[in-house]
Every structure is written in C-alpha cells, then in structure tokens.
PDB file of C-alpha atoms in Angstrom:
ATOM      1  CA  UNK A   1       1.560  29.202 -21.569  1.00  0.00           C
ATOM      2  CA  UNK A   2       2.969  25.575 -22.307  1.00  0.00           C
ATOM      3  CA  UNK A   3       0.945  22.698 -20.279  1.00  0.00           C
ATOM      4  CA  UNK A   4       3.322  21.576 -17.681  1.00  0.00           C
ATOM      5  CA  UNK A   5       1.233  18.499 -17.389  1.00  0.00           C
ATOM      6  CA  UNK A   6       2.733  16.987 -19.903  1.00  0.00           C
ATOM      7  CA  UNK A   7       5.858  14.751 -18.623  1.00  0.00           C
ATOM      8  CA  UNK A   8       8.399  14.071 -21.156  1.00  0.00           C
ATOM      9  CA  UNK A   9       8.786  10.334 -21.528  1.00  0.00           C
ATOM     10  CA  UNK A  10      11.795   9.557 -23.772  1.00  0.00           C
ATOM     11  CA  UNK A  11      10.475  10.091 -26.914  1.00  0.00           C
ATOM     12  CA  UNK A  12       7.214  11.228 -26.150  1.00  0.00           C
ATOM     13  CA  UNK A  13       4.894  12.656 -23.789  1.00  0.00           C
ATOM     14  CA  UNK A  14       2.873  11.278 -20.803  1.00  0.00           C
ATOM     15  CA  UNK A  15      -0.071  13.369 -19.347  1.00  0.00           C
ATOM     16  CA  UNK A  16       0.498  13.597 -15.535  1.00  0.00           C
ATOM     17  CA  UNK A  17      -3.024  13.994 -15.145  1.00  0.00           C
ATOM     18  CA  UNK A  18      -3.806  10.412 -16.807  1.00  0.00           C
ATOM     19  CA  UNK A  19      -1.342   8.516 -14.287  1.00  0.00           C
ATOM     20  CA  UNK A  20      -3.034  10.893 -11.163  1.00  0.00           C
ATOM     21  CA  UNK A  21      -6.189   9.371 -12.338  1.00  0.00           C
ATOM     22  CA  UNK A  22      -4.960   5.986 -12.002  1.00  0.00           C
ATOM     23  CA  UNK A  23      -3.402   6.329  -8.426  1.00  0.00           C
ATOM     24  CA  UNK A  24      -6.934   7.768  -7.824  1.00  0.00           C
ATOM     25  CA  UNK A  25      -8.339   4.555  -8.811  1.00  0.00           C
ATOM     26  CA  UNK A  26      -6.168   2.018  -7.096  1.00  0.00           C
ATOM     27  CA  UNK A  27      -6.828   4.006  -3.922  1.00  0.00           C
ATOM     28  CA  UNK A  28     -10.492   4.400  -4.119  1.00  0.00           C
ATOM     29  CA  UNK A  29     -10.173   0.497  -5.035  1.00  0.00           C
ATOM     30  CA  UNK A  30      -7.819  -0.264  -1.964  1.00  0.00           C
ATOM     31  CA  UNK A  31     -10.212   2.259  -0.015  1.00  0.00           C
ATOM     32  CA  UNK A  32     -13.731  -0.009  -1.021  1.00  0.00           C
ATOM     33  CA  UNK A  33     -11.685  -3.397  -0.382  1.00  0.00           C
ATOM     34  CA  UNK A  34     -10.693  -1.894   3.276  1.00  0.00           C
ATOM     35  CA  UNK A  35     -14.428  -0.592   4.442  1.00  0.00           C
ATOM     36  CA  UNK A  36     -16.156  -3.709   2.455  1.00  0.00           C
ATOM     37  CA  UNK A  37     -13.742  -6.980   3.258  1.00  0.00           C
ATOM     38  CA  UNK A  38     -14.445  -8.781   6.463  1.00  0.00           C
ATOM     39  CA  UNK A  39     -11.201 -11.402   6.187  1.00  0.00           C
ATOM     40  CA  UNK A  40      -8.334  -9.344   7.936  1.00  0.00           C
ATOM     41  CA  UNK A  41      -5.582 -10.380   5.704  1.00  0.00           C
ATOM     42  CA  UNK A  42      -7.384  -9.042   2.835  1.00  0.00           C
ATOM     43  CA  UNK A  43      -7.975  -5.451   4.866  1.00  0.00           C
ATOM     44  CA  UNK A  44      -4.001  -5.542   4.888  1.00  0.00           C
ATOM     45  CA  UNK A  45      -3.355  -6.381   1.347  1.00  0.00           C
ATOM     46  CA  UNK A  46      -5.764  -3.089   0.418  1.00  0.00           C
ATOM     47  CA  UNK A  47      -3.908  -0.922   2.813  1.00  0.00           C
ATOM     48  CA  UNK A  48      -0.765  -2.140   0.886  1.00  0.00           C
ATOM     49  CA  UNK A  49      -2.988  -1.034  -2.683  1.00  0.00           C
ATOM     50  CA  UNK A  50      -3.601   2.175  -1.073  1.00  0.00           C
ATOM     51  CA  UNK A  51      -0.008   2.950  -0.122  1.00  0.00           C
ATOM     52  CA  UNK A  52       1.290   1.730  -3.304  1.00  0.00           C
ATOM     53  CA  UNK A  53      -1.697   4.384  -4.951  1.00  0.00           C
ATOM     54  CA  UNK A  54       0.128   6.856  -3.074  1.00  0.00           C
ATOM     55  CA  UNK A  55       3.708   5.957  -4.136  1.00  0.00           C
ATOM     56  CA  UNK A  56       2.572   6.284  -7.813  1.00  0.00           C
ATOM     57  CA  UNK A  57       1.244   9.996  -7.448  1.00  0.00           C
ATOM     58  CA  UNK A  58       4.803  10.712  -5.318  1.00  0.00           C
ATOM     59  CA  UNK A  59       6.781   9.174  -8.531  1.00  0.00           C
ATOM     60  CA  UNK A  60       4.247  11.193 -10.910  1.00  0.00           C
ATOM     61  CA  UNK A  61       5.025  14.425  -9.594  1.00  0.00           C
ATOM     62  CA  UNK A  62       9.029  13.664  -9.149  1.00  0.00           C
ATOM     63  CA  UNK A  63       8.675  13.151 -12.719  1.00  0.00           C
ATOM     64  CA  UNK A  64       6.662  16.290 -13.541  1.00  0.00           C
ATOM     65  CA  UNK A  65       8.317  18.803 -10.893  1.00  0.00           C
ATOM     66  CA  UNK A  66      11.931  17.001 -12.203  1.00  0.00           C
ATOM     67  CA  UNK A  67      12.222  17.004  -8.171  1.00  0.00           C
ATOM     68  CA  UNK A  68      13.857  14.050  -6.704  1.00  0.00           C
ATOM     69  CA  UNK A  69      12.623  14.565  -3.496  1.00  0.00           C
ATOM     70  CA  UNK A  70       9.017  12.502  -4.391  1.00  0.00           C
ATOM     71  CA  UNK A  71      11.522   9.423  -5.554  1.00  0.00           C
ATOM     72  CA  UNK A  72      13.061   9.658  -2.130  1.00  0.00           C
ATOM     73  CA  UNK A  73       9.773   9.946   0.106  1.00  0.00           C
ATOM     74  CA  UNK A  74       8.608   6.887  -1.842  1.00  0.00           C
ATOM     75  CA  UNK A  75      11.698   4.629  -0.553  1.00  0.00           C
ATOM     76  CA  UNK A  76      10.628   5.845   2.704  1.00  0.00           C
ATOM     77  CA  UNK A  77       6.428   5.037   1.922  1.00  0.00           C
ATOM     78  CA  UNK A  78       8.049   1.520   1.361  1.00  0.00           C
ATOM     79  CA  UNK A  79       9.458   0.646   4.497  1.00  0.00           C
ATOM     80  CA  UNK A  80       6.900   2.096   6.433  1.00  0.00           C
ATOM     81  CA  UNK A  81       4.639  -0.096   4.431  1.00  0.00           C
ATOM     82  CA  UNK A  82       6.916  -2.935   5.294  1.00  0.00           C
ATOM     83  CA  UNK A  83       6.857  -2.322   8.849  1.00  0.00           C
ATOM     84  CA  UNK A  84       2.780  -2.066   8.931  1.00  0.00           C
ATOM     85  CA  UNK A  85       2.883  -5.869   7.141  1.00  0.00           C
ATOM     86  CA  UNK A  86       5.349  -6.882   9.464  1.00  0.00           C
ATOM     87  CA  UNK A  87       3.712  -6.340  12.496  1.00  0.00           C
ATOM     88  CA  UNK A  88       0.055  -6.552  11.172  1.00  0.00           C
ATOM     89  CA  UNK A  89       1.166 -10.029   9.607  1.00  0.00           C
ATOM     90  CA  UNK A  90       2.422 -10.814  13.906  1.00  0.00           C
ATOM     91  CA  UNK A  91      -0.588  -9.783  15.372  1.00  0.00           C
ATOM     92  CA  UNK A  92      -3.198 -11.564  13.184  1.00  0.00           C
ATOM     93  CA  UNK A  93      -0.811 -14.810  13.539  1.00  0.00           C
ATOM     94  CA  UNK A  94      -1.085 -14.473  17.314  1.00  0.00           C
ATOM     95  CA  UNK A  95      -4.394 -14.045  17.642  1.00  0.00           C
ATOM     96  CA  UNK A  96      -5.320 -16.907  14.846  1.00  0.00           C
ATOM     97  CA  UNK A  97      -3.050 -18.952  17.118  1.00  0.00           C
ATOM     98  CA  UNK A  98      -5.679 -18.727  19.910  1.00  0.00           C
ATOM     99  CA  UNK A  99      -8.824 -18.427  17.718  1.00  0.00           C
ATOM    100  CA  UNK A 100     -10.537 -18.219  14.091  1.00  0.00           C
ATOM    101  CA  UNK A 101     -11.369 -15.119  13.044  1.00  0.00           C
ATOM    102  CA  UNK A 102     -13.092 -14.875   9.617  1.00  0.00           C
ATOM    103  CA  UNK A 103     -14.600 -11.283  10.493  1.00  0.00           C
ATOM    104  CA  UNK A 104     -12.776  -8.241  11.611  1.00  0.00           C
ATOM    105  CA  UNK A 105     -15.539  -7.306  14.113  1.00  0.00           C
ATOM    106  CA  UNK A 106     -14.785 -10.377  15.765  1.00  0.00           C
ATOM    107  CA  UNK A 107     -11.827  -8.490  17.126  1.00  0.00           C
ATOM    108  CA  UNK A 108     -13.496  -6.369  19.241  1.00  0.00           C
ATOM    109  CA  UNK A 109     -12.481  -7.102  22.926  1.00  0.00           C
ATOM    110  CA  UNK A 110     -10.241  -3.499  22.974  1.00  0.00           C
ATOM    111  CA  UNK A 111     -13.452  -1.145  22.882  1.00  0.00           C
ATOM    112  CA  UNK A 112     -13.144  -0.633  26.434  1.00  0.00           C
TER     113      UNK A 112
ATOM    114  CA  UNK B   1      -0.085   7.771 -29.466  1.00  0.00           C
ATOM    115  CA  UNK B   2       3.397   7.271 -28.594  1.00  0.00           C
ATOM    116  CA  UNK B   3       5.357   3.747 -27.536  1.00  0.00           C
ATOM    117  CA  UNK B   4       5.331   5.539 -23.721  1.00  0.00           C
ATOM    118  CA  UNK B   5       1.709   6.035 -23.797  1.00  0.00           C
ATOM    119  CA  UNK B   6       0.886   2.349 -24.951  1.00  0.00           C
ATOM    120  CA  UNK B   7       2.997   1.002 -22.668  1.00  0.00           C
ATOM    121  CA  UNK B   8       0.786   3.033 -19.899  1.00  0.00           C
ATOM    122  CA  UNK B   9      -2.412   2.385 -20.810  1.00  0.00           C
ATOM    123  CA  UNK B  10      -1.561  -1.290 -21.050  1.00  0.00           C
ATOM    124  CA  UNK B  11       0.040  -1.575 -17.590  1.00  0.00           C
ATOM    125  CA  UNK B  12      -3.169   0.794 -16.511  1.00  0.00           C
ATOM    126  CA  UNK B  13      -5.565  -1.369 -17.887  1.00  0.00           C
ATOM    127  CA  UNK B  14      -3.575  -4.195 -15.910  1.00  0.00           C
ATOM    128  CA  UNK B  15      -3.127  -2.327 -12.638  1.00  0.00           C
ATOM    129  CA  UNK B  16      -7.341  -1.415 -12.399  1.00  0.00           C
ATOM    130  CA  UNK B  17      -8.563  -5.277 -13.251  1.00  0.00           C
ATOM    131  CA  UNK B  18      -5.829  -6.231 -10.247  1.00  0.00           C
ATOM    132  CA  UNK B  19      -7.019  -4.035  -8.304  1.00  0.00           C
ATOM    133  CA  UNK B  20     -10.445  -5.074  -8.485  1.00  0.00           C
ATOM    134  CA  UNK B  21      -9.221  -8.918  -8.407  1.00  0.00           C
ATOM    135  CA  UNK B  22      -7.879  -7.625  -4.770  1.00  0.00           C
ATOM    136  CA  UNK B  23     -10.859  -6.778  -3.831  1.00  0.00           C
ATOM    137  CA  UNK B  24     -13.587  -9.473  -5.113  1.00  0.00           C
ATOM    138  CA  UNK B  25     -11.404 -12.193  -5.014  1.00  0.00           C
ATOM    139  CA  UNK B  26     -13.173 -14.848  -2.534  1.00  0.00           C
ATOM    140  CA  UNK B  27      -9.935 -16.924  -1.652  1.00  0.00           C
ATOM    141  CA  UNK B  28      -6.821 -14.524   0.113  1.00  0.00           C
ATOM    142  CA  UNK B  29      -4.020 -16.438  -2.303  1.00  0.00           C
ATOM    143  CA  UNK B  30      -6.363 -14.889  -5.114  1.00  0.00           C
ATOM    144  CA  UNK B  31      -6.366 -11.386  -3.529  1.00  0.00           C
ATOM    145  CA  UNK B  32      -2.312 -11.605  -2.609  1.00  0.00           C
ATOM    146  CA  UNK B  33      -1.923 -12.398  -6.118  1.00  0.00           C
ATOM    147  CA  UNK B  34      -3.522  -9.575  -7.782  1.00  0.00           C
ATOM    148  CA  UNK B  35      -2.055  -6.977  -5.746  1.00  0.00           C
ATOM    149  CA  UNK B  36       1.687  -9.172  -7.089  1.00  0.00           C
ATOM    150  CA  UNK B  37       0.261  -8.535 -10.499  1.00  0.00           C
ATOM    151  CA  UNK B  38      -0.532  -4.425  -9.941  1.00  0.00           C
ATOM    152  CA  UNK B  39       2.909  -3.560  -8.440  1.00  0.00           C
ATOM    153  CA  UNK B  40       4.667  -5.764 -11.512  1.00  0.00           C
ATOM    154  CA  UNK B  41       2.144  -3.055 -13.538  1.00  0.00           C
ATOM    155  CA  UNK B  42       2.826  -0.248 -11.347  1.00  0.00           C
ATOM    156  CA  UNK B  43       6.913  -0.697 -11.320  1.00  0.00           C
ATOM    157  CA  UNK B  44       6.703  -0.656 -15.437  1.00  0.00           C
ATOM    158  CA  UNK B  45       5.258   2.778 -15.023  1.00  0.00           C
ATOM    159  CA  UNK B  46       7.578   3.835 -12.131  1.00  0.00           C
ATOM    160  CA  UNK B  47      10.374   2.773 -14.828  1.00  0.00           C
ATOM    161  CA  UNK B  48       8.598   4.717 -17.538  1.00  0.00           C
ATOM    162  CA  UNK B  49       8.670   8.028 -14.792  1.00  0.00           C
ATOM    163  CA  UNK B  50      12.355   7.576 -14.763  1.00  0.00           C
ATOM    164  CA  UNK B  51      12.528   6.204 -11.358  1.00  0.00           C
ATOM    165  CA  UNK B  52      14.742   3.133 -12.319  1.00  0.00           C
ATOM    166  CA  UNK B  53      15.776   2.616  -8.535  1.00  0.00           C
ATOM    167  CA  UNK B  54      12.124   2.855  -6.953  1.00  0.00           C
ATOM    168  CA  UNK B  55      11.490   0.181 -10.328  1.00  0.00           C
ATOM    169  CA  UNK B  56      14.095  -2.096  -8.610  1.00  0.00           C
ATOM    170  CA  UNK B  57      13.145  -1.885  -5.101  1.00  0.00           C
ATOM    171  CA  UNK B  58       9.332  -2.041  -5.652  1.00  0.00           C
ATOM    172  CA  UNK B  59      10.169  -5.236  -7.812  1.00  0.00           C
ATOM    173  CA  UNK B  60      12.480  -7.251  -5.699  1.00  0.00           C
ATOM    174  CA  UNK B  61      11.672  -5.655  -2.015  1.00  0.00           C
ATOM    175  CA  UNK B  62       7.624  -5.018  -2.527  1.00  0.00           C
ATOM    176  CA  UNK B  63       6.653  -7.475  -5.268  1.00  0.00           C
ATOM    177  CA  UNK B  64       9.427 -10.121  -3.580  1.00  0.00           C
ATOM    178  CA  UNK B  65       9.575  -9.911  -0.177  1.00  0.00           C
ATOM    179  CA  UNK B  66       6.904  -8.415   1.154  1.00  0.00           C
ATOM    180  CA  UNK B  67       4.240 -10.305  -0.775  1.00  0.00           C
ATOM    181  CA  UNK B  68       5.964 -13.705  -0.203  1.00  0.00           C
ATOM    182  CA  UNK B  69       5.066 -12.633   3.543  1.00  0.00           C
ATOM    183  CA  UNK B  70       1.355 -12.257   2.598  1.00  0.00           C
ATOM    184  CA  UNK B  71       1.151 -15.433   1.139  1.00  0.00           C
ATOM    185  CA  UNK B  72       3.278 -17.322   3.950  1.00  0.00           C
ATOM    186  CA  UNK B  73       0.972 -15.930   6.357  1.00  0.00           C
ATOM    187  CA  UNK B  74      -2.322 -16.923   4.202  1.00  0.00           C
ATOM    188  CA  UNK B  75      -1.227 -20.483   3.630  1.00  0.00           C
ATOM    189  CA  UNK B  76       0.017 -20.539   7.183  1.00  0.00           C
ATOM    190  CA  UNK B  77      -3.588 -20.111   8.145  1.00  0.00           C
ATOM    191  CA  UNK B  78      -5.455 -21.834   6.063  1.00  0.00           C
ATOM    192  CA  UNK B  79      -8.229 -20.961   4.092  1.00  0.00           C
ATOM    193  CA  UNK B  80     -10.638 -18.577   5.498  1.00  0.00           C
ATOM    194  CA  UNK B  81     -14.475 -17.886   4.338  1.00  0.00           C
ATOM    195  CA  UNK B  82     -15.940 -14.702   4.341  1.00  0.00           C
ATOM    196  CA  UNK B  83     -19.740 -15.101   6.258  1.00  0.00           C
ATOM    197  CA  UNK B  84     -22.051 -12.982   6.321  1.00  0.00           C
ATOM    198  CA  UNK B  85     -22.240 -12.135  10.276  1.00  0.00           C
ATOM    199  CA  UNK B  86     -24.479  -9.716  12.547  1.00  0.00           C
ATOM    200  CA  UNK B  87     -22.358  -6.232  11.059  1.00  0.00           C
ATOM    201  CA  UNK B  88     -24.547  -2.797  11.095  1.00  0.00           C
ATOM    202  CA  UNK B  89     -27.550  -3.310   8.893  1.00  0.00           C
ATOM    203  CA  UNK B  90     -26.644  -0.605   6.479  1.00  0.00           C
ATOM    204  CA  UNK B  91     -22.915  -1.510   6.582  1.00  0.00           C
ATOM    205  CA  UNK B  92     -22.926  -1.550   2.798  1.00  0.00           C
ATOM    206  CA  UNK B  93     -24.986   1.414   2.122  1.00  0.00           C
ATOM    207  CA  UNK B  94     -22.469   3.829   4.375  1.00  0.00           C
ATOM    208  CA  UNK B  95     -19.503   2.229   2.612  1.00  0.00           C
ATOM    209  CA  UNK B  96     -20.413   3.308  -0.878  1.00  0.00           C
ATOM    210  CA  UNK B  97     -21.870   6.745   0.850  1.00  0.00           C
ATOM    211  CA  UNK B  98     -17.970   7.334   2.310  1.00  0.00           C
ATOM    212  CA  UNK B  99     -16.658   5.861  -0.883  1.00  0.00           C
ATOM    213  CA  UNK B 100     -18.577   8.267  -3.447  1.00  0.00           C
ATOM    214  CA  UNK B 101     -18.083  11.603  -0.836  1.00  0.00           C
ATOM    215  CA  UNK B 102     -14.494  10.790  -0.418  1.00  0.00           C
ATOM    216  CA  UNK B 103     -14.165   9.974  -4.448  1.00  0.00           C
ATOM    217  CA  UNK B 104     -16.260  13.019  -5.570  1.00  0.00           C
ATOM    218  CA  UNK B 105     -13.789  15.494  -3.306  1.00  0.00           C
ATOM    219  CA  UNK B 106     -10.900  14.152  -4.855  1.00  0.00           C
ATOM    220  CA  UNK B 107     -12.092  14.185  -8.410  1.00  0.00           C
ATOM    221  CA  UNK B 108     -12.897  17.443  -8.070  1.00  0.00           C
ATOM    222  CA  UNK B 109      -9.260  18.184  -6.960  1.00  0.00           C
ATOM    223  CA  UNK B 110      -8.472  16.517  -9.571  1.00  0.00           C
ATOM    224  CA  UNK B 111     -10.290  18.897 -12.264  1.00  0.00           C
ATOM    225  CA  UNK B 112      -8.625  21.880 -10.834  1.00  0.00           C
ATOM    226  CA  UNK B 113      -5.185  20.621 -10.780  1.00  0.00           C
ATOM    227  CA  UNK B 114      -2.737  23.422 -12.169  1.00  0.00           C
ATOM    228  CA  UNK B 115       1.133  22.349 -12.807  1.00  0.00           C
ATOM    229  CA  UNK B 116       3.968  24.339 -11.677  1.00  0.00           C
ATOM    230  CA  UNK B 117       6.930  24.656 -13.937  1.00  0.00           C
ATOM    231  CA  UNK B 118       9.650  21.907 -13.531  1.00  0.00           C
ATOM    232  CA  UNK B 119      12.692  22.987 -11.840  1.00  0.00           C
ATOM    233  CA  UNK B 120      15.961  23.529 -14.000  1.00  0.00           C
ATOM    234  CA  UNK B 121      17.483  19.536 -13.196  1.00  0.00           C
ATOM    235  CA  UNK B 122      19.534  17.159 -15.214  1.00  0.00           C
ATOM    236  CA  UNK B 123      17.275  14.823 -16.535  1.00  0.00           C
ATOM    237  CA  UNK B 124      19.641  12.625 -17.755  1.00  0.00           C
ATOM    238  CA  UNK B 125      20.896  11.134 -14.408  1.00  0.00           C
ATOM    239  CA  UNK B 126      17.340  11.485 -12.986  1.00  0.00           C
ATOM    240  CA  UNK B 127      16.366   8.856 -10.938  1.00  0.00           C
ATOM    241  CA  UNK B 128      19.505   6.670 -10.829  1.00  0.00           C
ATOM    242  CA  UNK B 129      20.941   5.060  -8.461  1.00  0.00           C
ATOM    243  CA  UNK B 130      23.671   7.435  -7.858  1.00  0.00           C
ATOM    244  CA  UNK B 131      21.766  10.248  -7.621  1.00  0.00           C
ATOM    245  CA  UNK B 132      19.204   8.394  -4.987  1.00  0.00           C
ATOM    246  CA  UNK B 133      22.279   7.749  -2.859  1.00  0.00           C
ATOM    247  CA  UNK B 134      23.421  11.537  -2.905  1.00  0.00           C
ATOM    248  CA  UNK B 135      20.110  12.305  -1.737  1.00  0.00           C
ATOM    249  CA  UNK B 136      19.681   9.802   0.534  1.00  0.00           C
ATOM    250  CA  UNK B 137      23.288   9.926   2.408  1.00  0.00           C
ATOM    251  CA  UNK B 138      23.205  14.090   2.275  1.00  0.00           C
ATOM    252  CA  UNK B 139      20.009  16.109   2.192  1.00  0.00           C
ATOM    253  CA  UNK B 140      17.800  13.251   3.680  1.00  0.00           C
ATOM    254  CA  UNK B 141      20.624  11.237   6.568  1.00  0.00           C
ATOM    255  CA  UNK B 142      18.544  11.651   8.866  1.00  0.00           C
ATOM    256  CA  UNK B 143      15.014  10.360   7.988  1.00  0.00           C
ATOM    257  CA  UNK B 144      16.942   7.476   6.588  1.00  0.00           C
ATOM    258  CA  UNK B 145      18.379   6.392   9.569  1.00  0.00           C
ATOM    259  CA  UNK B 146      15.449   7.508  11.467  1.00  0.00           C
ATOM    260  CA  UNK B 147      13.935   4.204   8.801  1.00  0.00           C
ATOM    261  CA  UNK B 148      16.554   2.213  10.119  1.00  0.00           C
ATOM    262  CA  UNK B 149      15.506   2.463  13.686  1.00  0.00           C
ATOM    263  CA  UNK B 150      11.647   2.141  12.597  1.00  0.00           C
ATOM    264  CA  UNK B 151      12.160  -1.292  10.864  1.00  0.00           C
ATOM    265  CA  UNK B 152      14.312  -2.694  14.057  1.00  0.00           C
ATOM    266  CA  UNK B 153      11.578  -1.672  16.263  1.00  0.00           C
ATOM    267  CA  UNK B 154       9.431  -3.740  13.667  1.00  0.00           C
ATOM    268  CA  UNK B 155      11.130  -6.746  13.798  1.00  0.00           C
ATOM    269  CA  UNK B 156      11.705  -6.634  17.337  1.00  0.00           C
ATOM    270  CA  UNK B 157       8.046  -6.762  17.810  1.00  0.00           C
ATOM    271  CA  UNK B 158       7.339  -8.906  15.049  1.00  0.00           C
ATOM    272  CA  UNK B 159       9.889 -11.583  16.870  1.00  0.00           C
ATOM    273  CA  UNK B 160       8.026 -10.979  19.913  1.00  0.00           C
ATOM    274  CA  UNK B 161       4.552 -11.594  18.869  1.00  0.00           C
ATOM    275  CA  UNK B 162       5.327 -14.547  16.924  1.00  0.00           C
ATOM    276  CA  UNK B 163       8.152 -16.319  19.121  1.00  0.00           C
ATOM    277  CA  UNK B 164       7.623 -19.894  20.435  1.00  0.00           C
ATOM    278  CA  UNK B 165       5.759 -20.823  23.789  1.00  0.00           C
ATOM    279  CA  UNK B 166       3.285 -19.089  24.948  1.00  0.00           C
ATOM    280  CA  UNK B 167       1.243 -16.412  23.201  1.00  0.00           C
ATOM    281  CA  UNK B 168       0.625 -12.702  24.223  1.00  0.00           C
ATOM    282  CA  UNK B 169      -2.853 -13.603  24.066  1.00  0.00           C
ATOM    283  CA  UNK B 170      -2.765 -16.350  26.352  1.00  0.00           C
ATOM    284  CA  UNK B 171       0.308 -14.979  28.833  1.00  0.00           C
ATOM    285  CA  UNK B 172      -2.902 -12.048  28.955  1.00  0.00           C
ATOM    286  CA  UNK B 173      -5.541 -14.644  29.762  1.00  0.00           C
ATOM    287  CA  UNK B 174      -3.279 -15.798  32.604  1.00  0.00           C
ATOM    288  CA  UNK B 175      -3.040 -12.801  34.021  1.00  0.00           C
ATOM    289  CA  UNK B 176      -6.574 -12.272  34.376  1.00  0.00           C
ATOM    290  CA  UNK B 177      -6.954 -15.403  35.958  1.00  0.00           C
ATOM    291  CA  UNK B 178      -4.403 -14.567  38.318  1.00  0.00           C
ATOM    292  CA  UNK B 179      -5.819 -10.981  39.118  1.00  0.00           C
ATOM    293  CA  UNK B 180      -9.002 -13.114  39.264  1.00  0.00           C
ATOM    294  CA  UNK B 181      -8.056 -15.552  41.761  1.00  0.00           C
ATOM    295  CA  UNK B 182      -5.880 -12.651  43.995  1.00  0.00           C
TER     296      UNK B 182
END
C-alpha cells in the first residue's frame, strides 16, 4: 500500500505529517500565549497564530486529498479572522479610551 | 533531502522561533512583529502546497493589512506593561495542566493519522487563481457572499465603536446616571 502521506512537491516529496506537526505547534504556541498573556492586544495577536495554525493544516490536506475545497475554506478562515481583529481592535480602543487596562481581568464588569 | 523539504524546514524553523517571539515578547510591537515574520514563513509553505492564491492573499491581505492594524492600534495606545496583578494563585500551574492535556490528545491524533487516497484532479492548475474563482463563484456562491455580508456587519460596528464624540462606554455611564437619578 503506497503512503499517501507523502505530498508531491514539484520535484520531490513533502511528508504531510511533518507540516501537521508544525500547525500543531503554532497552535499549542498561540494556545499558551492566549491562557498565559495578560496585555489584551497580545491575546488577539495569538488568536490570529492559532487561526493561521489552522489555515496551514486546511492547505496541508488540500494538498494531500488534491481537494480544493481546504484552499477555499481557508479564504473564508481569513476574513473571519479579519472580522474578529476588526472589531476586537474597536472594542479594546473604546474601552482604552476611557481607561488603562494592562490586564485582561481588569475587564470584568460583564460577569453579571 | 530534496530543495522542497529544505525550503520547509527552514521556513519551519522560522515559523516556531516567531511563534515563541509572539508569545515572550515583553513589548506588543515585538509580539505584532513576530507573528509578521511567521505568516511571511507560513505563506512560503502555502506556496510550496500549491496554493499560489492563498500565498497572495495571506501576503498582501494578512501579512499587509491586517497586521498594519495591529500595530496602528499598539502604537495608538502606547506602550503597555505586563504586572503581575491579584490573578488565581495557581493561574500558571492550570495553564500548562490545559496546555499538556489538550497537547497530549492531539499528539496522539496525530500518531494515528491514516491518509486517504487523493482524488483523481489536475494538478497542474491546482490552486490557481482561476480555478479558486470557479470554485468560489459556482460550488461555494453562497458562503462567499454570506463573507460579504459578515465583513459589512464588521465594519459597521467597527465604525461605530470607534466614531468621534462620545464613547459607548461613557454614552453607558450616562445612562446609569440617568436611571440613577429617575
């Protein structure tokens, strides 16, 4: 049985499993920055490493699957992700407008 | 090894030391930065997946616009320090315990991954421009316009939380004062 793994990359070959391990990376990364980080903008900028973590195993298995359709859901990953920045971006300029916030659990006035 | 294979393990190696600039970095700018320099890494090996459209919009649209939003926003507000504040006392320790669960499940998935066969495609035109359209405009019309709508709603609220005069915050303070006072 021939090991479908292996994504043919013009001349040569490219293990799918070796670029899975690096999306698995980046998001375990982005994951650690989100639950670790207290500054807000930098809890945004590791959502954005997730989602791009994401996008890379989408392209991965396009290419391995020769299915388009992974290509195509990453457009749409990236302006979902550019919506999130947008209005995360808004909010923490509105609130930094009233107040300094250097911790995230500053924010807390919405626990009811 | 191959020329592909270099070329991944370099922009690898690249991607995994930005990623943990993003997330030690003390300064923002520093963190904005590193996550500029793992999408550059990450488009080279979107390119290398024959994806030469996704390589063009994560380039210009990602690594271009919305990053030059990050770092408006960070040197609109100035530079921040991280303190050490009253957060639960074994903050840290649950982190890495979430972290290493969560990481352990996937690596495990990630043992037992088994490949299906690739479909009978093309390769040729794979990932072009042309061929992104097709799908777009055909197969997929409708989540794409549905994308459309999602990114007006975004900048409509975007406009509205940043416009001029008075802040949502502070048009809510008034109100309390007035529900206050009544």
């Amino acid at each position: 049985m021939p090991d479908y793994g292996q994504i043919q990359v013009g001349a040569g070959t490219l293990d799918a499993r070796l670029v899975l391990g690096l999306a698995f990376i980046l998001f375990l990364q982005g994951a650690a920055g989100v639950l670790i980080r207290r500054n807000p903008i930098v809890i945004l900028v590791c959502v954005e490493l997730m989602l791009n973590a994401a996008n890379l195993t989408l392209i991965a298995f396009a290419a391995q699957l020769h299915n388009l359709e992974g290509q195509l859901f990453t457009l749409m990953t990236m302006t979902v992700a550019a919506a999130e920045a947008v209005v995360g971006l808004a909010i923490l300029v509105d609130i930094f407008r009233v107040r300094d916030v250097d911790d995230i659990d500053e924010l807390s006035e919405l626990r009811g | 090894m191959s020329v592909p294979q270099v070329v991944f393990w370099v922009m690898a190696v690249i991607a995994v030391l930005g990623g943990f600039g993003v997330i030690l970095s003390r300064q923002p700018v520093r963190s904005v930065l590193s996550l500029v320099a793992v999408m550059l890494a990450l488009s080279v090996i979107f390119l290398l997946l024959s994806a030469q459209f996704v390589f063009a919009v994560q380039v210009i649209v990602y690594a271009g616009a919305v990053m030059v939003l990050f770092l408006f926003v960070v040197a609109l507000l100035g530079p921040m320090r991280e303190r050490a504040s009253h957060r639960l006392p074994f903050h840290w320790g649950l982190s890495v315990l979430v972290l290493v669960v969560f990481g352990a499940f996937v690596y495990a998935q990630l043992q037992g991954i088994g490949f299906r066969a690739p479909d009978k495609l093309d390769m040729s035109l794979f990932g072009t421009v042309e061929q992104i359209g097709t799908g777009l405009f055909t197969t997929y019309l409708y989540p794409f316009e549905l994308t459309s709508i999602l990114l007006l709603v975004a900048a409509v609220g975007a406009i509205y939380l940043s416009r001029g005069g008075r802040t949502a915050s502070e048009v809510h303070r008034q109100e309390e004062e007035d529900d206050s006072v009544a």
